[in-house]
Amino acid sequence: MPGLCIAMKAEPEAGPGLYRLLAWLSPNFPIGAFSYSHGLEAAVAGGAVSDPASIQGWIAAIVGQGSGRMDADILRDAYRAAEDGQFAALDAANRRGLAFRATAELALEAAQQGEAFLATCRAAWPEAFLEAWASRLIVPHPPISRGAGEGQSGAVPDTLSRIAGEGAERSEAGEGVCHSAVFGTVAARAGIALSDTLVGYLEALAANLVSAGLRLGMIGQTDGQRILAALEPVVARTAEAALTRDATDFGAATVAADLASMAHESQHVRLFRS
């Protein structure tokens, strides 16, 4: 029609935060997540999980009432501490994330992935606060060095003394790093929204367990996607609850999953580390 003017709404730009979140949650990110089943392998061997419905229920419980619930709280506390630049609060969140694991294998799962995630982020996405916090931790692997020809090799270390202080003491929680704590830290420093970070982290946890179920021969590819679709509201509720949950309401209630993890430690034939 003559004189008709149609106003087009400009799409907001995605920015680097979304790109980084997708990269850090990719199965290709080198933290070894594929090698952990979180006790699911023992549950399958013992008959507690035997079909798509029982796998879905098992994963839903872990995400909403088990390690997913605890890790959501750890991630939230670490995110807020990193956002405010508070090392002591970040140390406390990390220490809690390492300590509250029911079995040795679950502790290994949290710490090994955390250390690998920290090392990779320091190598590929160096950031001053993250480097300063890493210098306070005692981890089994030394900092990853960057060659003299790489432009950023000297940029981050030059700022460490300003951020952490020349005489900064190592964290009392310096025995390692928890995956959810370091994930919350890097997300905060990248400016990614806490709500998006929580949903992404919990979806990745669920997807990794679905992948374990697939490799154990309990479900097919399509069943796996049906399960992930059904778990969407579980992930959303768990993430939303973590945003407002009081820090004193911390913990998990998945005894069956904990017992399965204990049984897995002595399982003779197995594909997974947990």
PDB file of C-alpha atoms in Angstrom:
ATOM      1  CA  MET A   1       0.000   0.000   0.000  1.00  0.00           C
ATOM      2  CA  PRO A   2       1.252   3.533  -0.770  1.00  0.00           C
ATOM      3  CA  GLY A   3       2.767   5.247   2.232  1.00  0.00           C
ATOM      4  CA  LEU A   4       2.876   2.059   4.305  1.00  0.00           C
ATOM      5  CA  CYS A   5       5.919   1.979   6.546  1.00  0.00           C
ATOM      6  CA  ILE A   6       6.927  -1.245   8.240  1.00  0.00           C
ATOM      7  CA  ALA A   7       9.242  -0.962  11.212  1.00  0.00           C
ATOM      8  CA  MET A   8      11.683  -3.820  11.494  1.00  0.00           C
ATOM      9  CA  LYS A   9      12.825  -4.757  14.984  1.00  0.00           C
ATOM     10  CA  ALA A  10      16.586  -5.152  15.178  1.00  0.00           C
ATOM     11  CA  GLU A  11      17.794  -8.489  16.507  1.00  0.00           C
ATOM     12  CA  PRO A  12      20.080  -8.198  19.555  1.00  0.00           C
ATOM     13  CA  GLU A  13      23.642  -9.329  18.993  1.00  0.00           C
ATOM     14  CA  ALA A  14      24.659 -12.594  20.616  1.00  0.00           C
ATOM     15  CA  GLY A  15      28.054 -11.397  21.914  1.00  0.00           C
ATOM     16  CA  PRO A  16      30.961 -13.587  23.042  1.00  0.00           C
ATOM     17  CA  GLY A  17      29.250 -14.984  26.148  1.00  0.00           C
ATOM     18  CA  LEU A  18      26.952 -17.351  24.250  1.00  0.00           C
ATOM     19  CA  TYR A  19      29.812 -18.562  22.071  1.00  0.00           C
ATOM     20  CA  ARG A  20      31.939 -19.362  25.111  1.00  0.00           C
ATOM     21  CA  LEU A  21      29.105 -21.085  26.951  1.00  0.00           C
ATOM     22  CA  LEU A  22      28.474 -23.346  23.969  1.00  0.00           C
ATOM     23  CA  ALA A  23      32.193 -24.093  23.630  1.00  0.00           C
ATOM     24  CA  TRP A  24      32.676 -24.885  27.325  1.00  0.00           C
ATOM     25  CA  LEU A  25      29.646 -27.206  27.383  1.00  0.00           C
ATOM     26  CA  SER A  26      30.514 -29.019  24.171  1.00  0.00           C
ATOM     27  CA  PRO A  27      31.261 -32.752  24.465  1.00  0.00           C
ATOM     28  CA  ASN A  28      34.470 -31.890  22.599  1.00  0.00           C
ATOM     29  CA  PHE A  29      35.749 -29.736  25.457  1.00  0.00           C
ATOM     30  CA  PRO A  30      38.669 -31.777  26.855  1.00  0.00           C
ATOM     31  CA  ILE A  31      37.655 -32.558  30.442  1.00  0.00           C
ATOM     32  CA  GLY A  32      37.016 -36.287  30.054  1.00  0.00           C
ATOM     33  CA  ALA A  33      33.303 -36.126  30.857  1.00  0.00           C
ATOM     34  CA  PHE A  34      32.638 -39.076  28.532  1.00  0.00           C
ATOM     35  CA  SER A  35      34.559 -41.385  30.896  1.00  0.00           C
ATOM     36  CA  TYR A  36      32.151 -40.931  33.828  1.00  0.00           C
ATOM     37  CA  SER A  37      28.706 -42.472  34.330  1.00  0.00           C
ATOM     38  CA  HIS A  38      28.062 -41.185  37.870  1.00  0.00           C
ATOM     39  CA  GLY A  39      27.219 -44.712  39.061  1.00  0.00           C
ATOM     40  CA  LEU A  40      24.824 -45.414  36.183  1.00  0.00           C
ATOM     41  CA  GLU A  41      26.962 -48.302  34.947  1.00  0.00           C
ATOM     42  CA  ALA A  42      26.604 -50.105  38.289  1.00  0.00           C
ATOM     43  CA  ALA A  43      22.880 -49.352  38.383  1.00  0.00           C
ATOM     44  CA  VAL A  44      22.493 -50.998  34.973  1.00  0.00           C
ATOM     45  CA  ALA A  45      24.605 -53.980  36.008  1.00  0.00           C
ATOM     46  CA  GLY A  46      22.522 -54.419  39.171  1.00  0.00           C
ATOM     47  CA  GLY A  47      19.194 -54.152  37.364  1.00  0.00           C
ATOM     48  CA  ALA A  48      18.033 -50.922  38.997  1.00  0.00           C
ATOM     49  CA  VAL A  49      18.052 -49.274  35.564  1.00  0.00           C
ATOM     50  CA  SER A  50      16.856 -51.428  32.684  1.00  0.00           C
ATOM     51  CA  ASP A  51      14.923 -49.376  30.118  1.00  0.00           C
ATOM     52  CA  PRO A  52      14.401 -45.812  28.843  1.00  0.00           C
ATOM     53  CA  ALA A  53      11.829 -44.981  31.536  1.00  0.00           C
ATOM     54  CA  SER A  54      14.076 -46.035  34.395  1.00  0.00           C
ATOM     55  CA  ILE A  55      17.084 -44.230  32.893  1.00  0.00           C
ATOM     56  CA  GLN A  56      15.003 -41.069  32.616  1.00  0.00           C
ATOM     57  CA  GLY A  57      13.906 -41.352  36.240  1.00  0.00           C
ATOM     58  CA  TRP A  58      17.464 -42.043  37.391  1.00  0.00           C
ATOM     59  CA  ILE A  59      18.879 -39.002  35.580  1.00  0.00           C
ATOM     60  CA  ALA A  60      16.002 -36.785  36.725  1.00  0.00           C
ATOM     61  CA  ALA A  61      16.759 -37.699  40.344  1.00  0.00           C
ATOM     62  CA  ILE A  62      20.474 -36.953  39.969  1.00  0.00           C
ATOM     63  CA  VAL A  63      19.816 -33.589  38.319  1.00  0.00           C
ATOM     64  CA  GLY A  64      17.013 -32.432  40.584  1.00  0.00           C
ATOM     65  CA  GLN A  65      17.823 -34.059  43.930  1.00  0.00           C
ATOM     66  CA  GLY A  66      21.403 -35.292  43.730  1.00  0.00           C
ATOM     67  CA  SER A  67      24.704 -33.969  42.429  1.00  0.00           C
ATOM     68  CA  GLY A  68      22.936 -31.627  40.028  1.00  0.00           C
ATOM     69  CA  ARG A  69      21.222 -29.880  42.923  1.00  0.00           C
ATOM     70  CA  MET A  70      24.475 -29.549  44.872  1.00  0.00           C
ATOM     71  CA  ASP A  71      26.507 -28.442  41.866  1.00  0.00           C
ATOM     72  CA  ALA A  72      23.904 -25.811  41.005  1.00  0.00           C
ATOM     73  CA  ASP A  73      24.415 -24.289  44.461  1.00  0.00           C
ATOM     74  CA  ILE A  74      28.217 -24.502  44.176  1.00  0.00           C
ATOM     75  CA  LEU A  75      28.125 -22.909  40.730  1.00  0.00           C
ATOM     76  CA  ARG A  76      25.838 -20.127  41.977  1.00  0.00           C
ATOM     77  CA  ASP A  77      28.035 -19.302  44.965  1.00  0.00           C
ATOM     78  CA  ALA A  78      31.243 -19.417  42.907  1.00  0.00           C
ATOM     79  CA  TYR A  79      29.659 -17.249  40.211  1.00  0.00           C
ATOM     80  CA  ARG A  80      28.630 -14.567  42.673  1.00  0.00           C
ATOM     81  CA  ALA A  81      31.999 -14.656  44.432  1.00  0.00           C
ATOM     82  CA  ALA A  82      33.894 -14.315  41.143  1.00  0.00           C
ATOM     83  CA  GLU A  83      31.552 -11.580  39.971  1.00  0.00           C
ATOM     84  CA  ASP A  84      32.391  -9.602  43.130  1.00  0.00           C
ATOM     85  CA  GLY A  85      36.087 -10.492  43.015  1.00  0.00           C
ATOM     86  CA  GLN A  86      35.939 -12.265  46.394  1.00  0.00           C
ATOM     87  CA  PHE A  87      38.599 -14.950  46.720  1.00  0.00           C
ATOM     88  CA  ALA A  88      37.555 -16.091  50.206  1.00  0.00           C
ATOM     89  CA  ALA A  89      33.951 -16.745  49.155  1.00  0.00           C
ATOM     90  CA  LEU A  90      35.152 -18.516  46.019  1.00  0.00           C
ATOM     91  CA  ASP A  91      37.484 -20.686  48.092  1.00  0.00           C
ATOM     92  CA  ALA A  92      34.591 -21.609  50.374  1.00  0.00           C
ATOM     93  CA  ALA A  93      32.389 -22.627  47.448  1.00  0.00           C
ATOM     94  CA  ASN A  94      35.197 -24.685  45.935  1.00  0.00           C
ATOM     95  CA  ARG A  95      35.971 -26.366  49.251  1.00  0.00           C
ATOM     96  CA  ARG A  96      32.328 -27.327  49.718  1.00  0.00           C
ATOM     97  CA  GLY A  97      32.123 -28.661  46.183  1.00  0.00           C
ATOM     98  CA  LEU A  98      35.109 -30.921  46.782  1.00  0.00           C
ATOM     99  CA  ALA A  99      34.047 -32.132  50.219  1.00  0.00           C
ATOM    100  CA  PHE A 100      30.390 -33.026  49.689  1.00  0.00           C
ATOM    101  CA  ARG A 101      30.863 -36.126  47.545  1.00  0.00           C
ATOM    102  CA  ALA A 102      29.453 -39.407  48.792  1.00  0.00           C
ATOM    103  CA  THR A 103      32.067 -41.682  47.222  1.00  0.00           C
ATOM    104  CA  ALA A 104      35.678 -41.656  46.071  1.00  0.00           C
ATOM    105  CA  GLU A 105      34.631 -41.982  42.425  1.00  0.00           C
ATOM    106  CA  LEU A 106      32.210 -39.056  42.614  1.00  0.00           C
ATOM    107  CA  ALA A 107      34.951 -36.988  44.239  1.00  0.00           C
ATOM    108  CA  LEU A 108      37.326 -37.954  41.413  1.00  0.00           C
ATOM    109  CA  GLU A 109      34.669 -37.042  38.840  1.00  0.00           C
ATOM    110  CA  ALA A 110      34.247 -33.536  40.274  1.00  0.00           C
ATOM    111  CA  ALA A 111      37.947 -32.831  40.825  1.00  0.00           C
ATOM    112  CA  GLN A 112      39.412 -34.317  37.648  1.00  0.00           C
ATOM    113  CA  GLN A 113      36.967 -32.476  35.418  1.00  0.00           C
ATOM    114  CA  GLY A 114      37.514 -29.299  37.414  1.00  0.00           C
ATOM    115  CA  GLU A 115      41.278 -29.444  37.029  1.00  0.00           C
ATOM    116  CA  ALA A 116      41.026 -30.192  33.301  1.00  0.00           C
ATOM    117  CA  PHE A 117      38.492 -27.394  32.794  1.00  0.00           C
ATOM    118  CA  LEU A 118      40.667 -24.890  34.655  1.00  0.00           C
ATOM    119  CA  ALA A 119      43.804 -25.855  32.744  1.00  0.00           C
ATOM    120  CA  THR A 120      42.055 -25.608  29.371  1.00  0.00           C
ATOM    121  CA  CYS A 121      40.457 -22.251  30.134  1.00  0.00           C
ATOM    122  CA  ARG A 122      43.784 -20.859  31.301  1.00  0.00           C
ATOM    123  CA  ALA A 123      45.356 -21.989  28.034  1.00  0.00           C
ATOM    124  CA  ALA A 124      42.602 -20.902  25.639  1.00  0.00           C
ATOM    125  CA  TRP A 125      40.667 -18.164  27.459  1.00  0.00           C
ATOM    126  CA  PRO A 126      43.174 -16.559  29.886  1.00  0.00           C
ATOM    127  CA  GLU A 127      41.628 -14.090  32.305  1.00  0.00           C
ATOM    128  CA  ALA A 128      43.328 -12.157  35.106  1.00  0.00           C
ATOM    129  CA  PHE A 129      41.025 -13.077  37.997  1.00  0.00           C
ATOM    130  CA  LEU A 130      41.030 -16.751  37.009  1.00  0.00           C
ATOM    131  CA  GLU A 131      44.840 -16.755  36.886  1.00  0.00           C
ATOM    132  CA  ALA A 132      45.037 -15.084  40.283  1.00  0.00           C
ATOM    133  CA  TRP A 133      42.682 -17.652  41.813  1.00  0.00           C
ATOM    134  CA  ALA A 134      44.552 -20.532  40.168  1.00  0.00           C
ATOM    135  CA  SER A 135      47.773 -19.276  41.726  1.00  0.00           C
ATOM    136  CA  ARG A 136      46.175 -19.735  45.148  1.00  0.00           C
ATOM    137  CA  LEU A 137      45.236 -23.352  44.492  1.00  0.00           C
ATOM    138  CA  ILE A 138      47.421 -26.398  44.821  1.00  0.00           C
ATOM    139  CA  VAL A 139      46.591 -28.618  41.871  1.00  0.00           C
ATOM    140  CA  PRO A 140      48.583 -31.585  40.585  1.00  0.00           C
ATOM    141  CA  HIS A 141      49.258 -29.966  37.216  1.00  0.00           C
ATOM    142  CA  PRO A 142      51.468 -26.860  36.728  1.00  0.00           C
ATOM    143  CA  PRO A 143      50.079 -23.811  34.913  1.00  0.00           C
ATOM    144  CA  ILE A 144      50.026 -24.231  31.149  1.00  0.00           C
ATOM    145  CA  SER A 145      52.693 -22.021  29.615  1.00  0.00           C
ATOM    146  CA  ARG A 146      52.191 -20.126  26.397  1.00  0.00           C
ATOM    147  CA  GLY A 147      54.972 -19.601  23.901  1.00  0.00           C
ATOM    148  CA  ALA A 148      56.724 -16.277  23.562  1.00  0.00           C
ATOM    149  CA  GLY A 149      55.253 -15.873  20.103  1.00  0.00           C
ATOM    150  CA  GLU A 150      51.670 -15.890  21.434  1.00  0.00           C
ATOM    151  CA  GLY A 151      50.453 -12.374  21.934  1.00  0.00           C
ATOM    152  CA  GLN A 152      48.749 -12.919  25.276  1.00  0.00           C
ATOM    153  CA  SER A 153      51.569 -14.817  26.966  1.00  0.00           C
ATOM    154  CA  GLY A 154      52.600 -11.912  29.178  1.00  0.00           C
ATOM    155  CA  ALA A 155      49.335 -10.017  29.535  1.00  0.00           C
ATOM    156  CA  VAL A 156      47.709 -12.023  32.317  1.00  0.00           C
ATOM    157  CA  PRO A 157      50.715 -12.691  34.606  1.00  0.00           C
ATOM    158  CA  ASP A 158      51.527  -8.972  34.698  1.00  0.00           C
ATOM    159  CA  THR A 159      48.233  -8.336  36.470  1.00  0.00           C
ATOM    160  CA  LEU A 160      48.465 -11.123  39.069  1.00  0.00           C
ATOM    161  CA  SER A 161      50.232  -9.117  41.738  1.00  0.00           C
ATOM    162  CA  ARG A 162      47.715  -6.306  41.360  1.00  0.00           C
ATOM    163  CA  ILE A 163      44.734  -8.625  41.776  1.00  0.00           C
ATOM    164  CA  ALA A 164      45.940 -11.217  44.256  1.00  0.00           C
ATOM    165  CA  GLY A 165      48.595  -9.181  46.044  1.00  0.00           C
ATOM    166  CA  GLU A 166      52.310  -9.930  46.062  1.00  0.00           C
ATOM    167  CA  GLY A 167      52.016 -11.970  49.249  1.00  0.00           C
ATOM    168  CA  ALA A 168      48.705 -13.639  48.509  1.00  0.00           C
ATOM    169  CA  GLU A 169      48.375 -16.827  50.531  1.00  0.00           C
ATOM    170  CA  ARG A 170      47.286 -20.053  48.960  1.00  0.00           C
ATOM    171  CA  SER A 171      43.731 -21.101  49.546  1.00  0.00           C
ATOM    172  CA  GLU A 172      43.056 -23.306  52.536  1.00  0.00           C
ATOM    173  CA  ALA A 173      40.966 -25.324  50.082  1.00  0.00           C
ATOM    174  CA  GLY A 174      44.006 -25.814  47.905  1.00  0.00           C
ATOM    175  CA  GLU A 175      43.741 -29.564  47.433  1.00  0.00           C
ATOM    176  CA  GLY A 176      42.070 -29.228  44.026  1.00  0.00           C
ATOM    177  CA  VAL A 177      39.325 -27.529  42.110  1.00  0.00           C
ATOM    178  CA  CYS A 178      35.682 -28.501  41.750  1.00  0.00           C
ATOM    179  CA  HIS A 179      34.236 -28.492  38.234  1.00  0.00           C
ATOM    180  CA  SER A 180      31.049 -26.596  39.093  1.00  0.00           C
ATOM    181  CA  ALA A 181      33.036 -23.991  41.056  1.00  0.00           C
ATOM    182  CA  VAL A 182      35.473 -23.217  38.263  1.00  0.00           C
ATOM    183  CA  PHE A 183      32.658 -23.272  35.699  1.00  0.00           C
ATOM    184  CA  GLY A 184      30.726 -20.667  37.670  1.00  0.00           C
ATOM    185  CA  THR A 185      33.895 -18.604  37.979  1.00  0.00           C
ATOM    186  CA  VAL A 186      34.706 -18.427  34.275  1.00  0.00           C
ATOM    187  CA  ALA A 187      31.062 -17.793  33.370  1.00  0.00           C
ATOM    188  CA  ALA A 188      30.887 -14.847  35.757  1.00  0.00           C
ATOM    189  CA  ARG A 189      34.102 -13.348  34.455  1.00  0.00           C
ATOM    190  CA  ALA A 190      32.831 -13.754  30.878  1.00  0.00           C
ATOM    191  CA  GLY A 191      29.625 -11.890  31.725  1.00  0.00           C
ATOM    192  CA  ILE A 192      27.322 -14.824  30.996  1.00  0.00           C
ATOM    193  CA  ALA A 193      24.009 -14.636  32.861  1.00  0.00           C
ATOM    194  CA  LEU A 194      23.828 -16.880  35.930  1.00  0.00           C
ATOM    195  CA  SER A 195      20.465 -18.319  34.869  1.00  0.00           C
ATOM    196  CA  ASP A 196      21.845 -19.325  31.452  1.00  0.00           C
ATOM    197  CA  THR A 197      24.958 -20.787  33.059  1.00  0.00           C
ATOM    198  CA  LEU A 198      22.927 -22.955  35.415  1.00  0.00           C
ATOM    199  CA  VAL A 199      20.637 -24.275  32.688  1.00  0.00           C
ATOM    200  CA  GLY A 200      23.576 -25.014  30.418  1.00  0.00           C
ATOM    201  CA  TYR A 201      25.588 -26.794  33.103  1.00  0.00           C
ATOM    202  CA  LEU A 202      22.671 -28.965  34.211  1.00  0.00           C
ATOM    203  CA  GLU A 203      21.674 -29.827  30.639  1.00  0.00           C
ATOM    204  CA  ALA A 204      25.261 -30.927  29.969  1.00  0.00           C
ATOM    205  CA  LEU A 205      25.148 -33.150  33.068  1.00  0.00           C
ATOM    206  CA  ALA A 206      21.909 -34.741  31.877  1.00  0.00           C
ATOM    207  CA  ALA A 207      23.205 -35.147  28.319  1.00  0.00           C
ATOM    208  CA  ASN A 208      26.390 -36.846  29.527  1.00  0.00           C
ATOM    209  CA  LEU A 209      24.361 -39.370  31.527  1.00  0.00           C
ATOM    210  CA  VAL A 210      22.112 -39.992  28.523  1.00  0.00           C
ATOM    211  CA  SER A 211      25.253 -40.618  26.473  1.00  0.00           C
ATOM    212  CA  ALA A 212      26.441 -43.099  29.103  1.00  0.00           C
ATOM    213  CA  GLY A 213      23.126 -44.919  28.884  1.00  0.00           C
ATOM    214  CA  LEU A 214      23.467 -45.100  25.133  1.00  0.00           C
ATOM    215  CA  ARG A 215      26.990 -46.564  25.341  1.00  0.00           C
ATOM    216  CA  LEU A 216      25.782 -49.085  27.891  1.00  0.00           C
ATOM    217  CA  GLY A 217      23.320 -50.322  25.263  1.00  0.00           C
ATOM    218  CA  MET A 218      20.199 -49.403  27.238  1.00  0.00           C
ATOM    219  CA  ILE A 219      18.794 -46.808  24.847  1.00  0.00           C
ATOM    220  CA  GLY A 220      19.121 -45.701  21.240  1.00  0.00           C
ATOM    221  CA  GLN A 221      19.813 -42.267  19.791  1.00  0.00           C
ATOM    222  CA  THR A 222      16.151 -41.337  19.421  1.00  0.00           C
ATOM    223  CA  ASP A 223      15.301 -42.570  22.916  1.00  0.00           C
ATOM    224  CA  GLY A 224      18.144 -40.407  24.208  1.00  0.00           C
ATOM    225  CA  GLN A 225      16.670 -37.306  22.618  1.00  0.00           C
ATOM    226  CA  ARG A 226      13.219 -38.142  23.975  1.00  0.00           C
ATOM    227  CA  ILE A 227      14.731 -38.396  27.457  1.00  0.00           C
ATOM    228  CA  LEU A 228      16.534 -35.063  27.096  1.00  0.00           C
ATOM    229  CA  ALA A 229      13.295 -33.438  25.924  1.00  0.00           C
ATOM    230  CA  ALA A 230      11.432 -34.860  28.924  1.00  0.00           C
ATOM    231  CA  LEU A 231      14.162 -33.613  31.284  1.00  0.00           C
ATOM    232  CA  GLU A 232      13.896 -30.008  30.090  1.00  0.00           C
ATOM    233  CA  PRO A 233      11.449 -28.954  32.860  1.00  0.00           C
ATOM    234  CA  VAL A 234      13.559 -30.803  35.465  1.00  0.00           C
ATOM    235  CA  VAL A 235      16.636 -28.838  34.432  1.00  0.00           C
ATOM    236  CA  ALA A 236      14.679 -25.569  34.343  1.00  0.00           C
ATOM    237  CA  ARG A 237      13.191 -26.120  37.822  1.00  0.00           C
ATOM    238  CA  THR A 238      16.537 -27.096  39.306  1.00  0.00           C
ATOM    239  CA  ALA A 239      18.247 -24.025  37.858  1.00  0.00           C
ATOM    240  CA  GLU A 240      15.463 -21.699  38.974  1.00  0.00           C
ATOM    241  CA  ALA A 241      15.431 -23.121  42.502  1.00  0.00           C
ATOM    242  CA  ALA A 242      19.190 -22.611  42.847  1.00  0.00           C
ATOM    243  CA  LEU A 243      18.850 -18.895  42.132  1.00  0.00           C
ATOM    244  CA  THR A 244      16.914 -18.286  45.338  1.00  0.00           C
ATOM    245  CA  ARG A 245      17.750 -21.256  47.596  1.00  0.00           C
ATOM    246  CA  ASP A 246      19.305 -20.390  50.929  1.00  0.00           C
ATOM    247  CA  ALA A 247      22.889 -21.561  51.348  1.00  0.00           C
ATOM    248  CA  THR A 248      21.921 -23.527  54.452  1.00  0.00           C
ATOM    249  CA  ASP A 249      19.525 -25.677  52.385  1.00  0.00           C
ATOM    250  CA  PHE A 250      22.409 -27.520  50.779  1.00  0.00           C
ATOM    251  CA  GLY A 251      22.660 -31.217  50.056  1.00  0.00           C
ATOM    252  CA  ALA A 252      21.364 -34.164  48.100  1.00  0.00           C
ATOM    253  CA  ALA A 253      18.978 -37.066  48.629  1.00  0.00           C
ATOM    254  CA  THR A 254      19.881 -39.760  46.093  1.00  0.00           C
ATOM    255  CA  VAL A 255      20.895 -42.701  48.240  1.00  0.00           C
ATOM    256  CA  ALA A 256      20.407 -45.239  45.438  1.00  0.00           C
ATOM    257  CA  ALA A 257      22.794 -43.338  43.169  1.00  0.00           C
ATOM    258  CA  ASP A 258      25.356 -43.102  45.974  1.00  0.00           C
ATOM    259  CA  LEU A 259      25.108 -46.836  46.650  1.00  0.00           C
ATOM    260  CA  ALA A 260      25.511 -47.544  42.936  1.00  0.00           C
ATOM    261  CA  SER A 261      28.630 -45.403  42.889  1.00  0.00           C
ATOM    262  CA  MET A 262      30.034 -47.342  45.844  1.00  0.00           C
ATOM    263  CA  ALA A 263      29.306 -50.643  44.096  1.00  0.00           C
ATOM    264  CA  HIS A 264      30.986 -49.396  40.939  1.00  0.00           C
ATOM    265  CA  GLU A 265      34.287 -48.984  42.774  1.00  0.00           C
ATOM    266  CA  SER A 266      34.629 -52.782  42.985  1.00  0.00           C
ATOM    267  CA  GLN A 267      32.885 -53.685  39.727  1.00  0.00           C
ATOM    268  CA  HIS A 268      35.208 -56.008  37.794  1.00  0.00           C
ATOM    269  CA  VAL A 269      34.176 -55.243  34.207  1.00  0.00           C
ATOM    270  CA  ARG A 270      33.388 -51.646  33.439  1.00  0.00           C
ATOM    271  CA  LEU A 271      33.550 -48.976  30.748  1.00  0.00           C
ATOM    272  CA  PHE A 272      33.526 -45.893  32.977  1.00  0.00           C
ATOM    273  CA  ARG A 273      35.603 -44.381  35.744  1.00  0.00           C
ATOM    274  CA  SER A 274      32.521 -43.767  37.899  1.00  0.00           C
TER     275      SER A 274
END
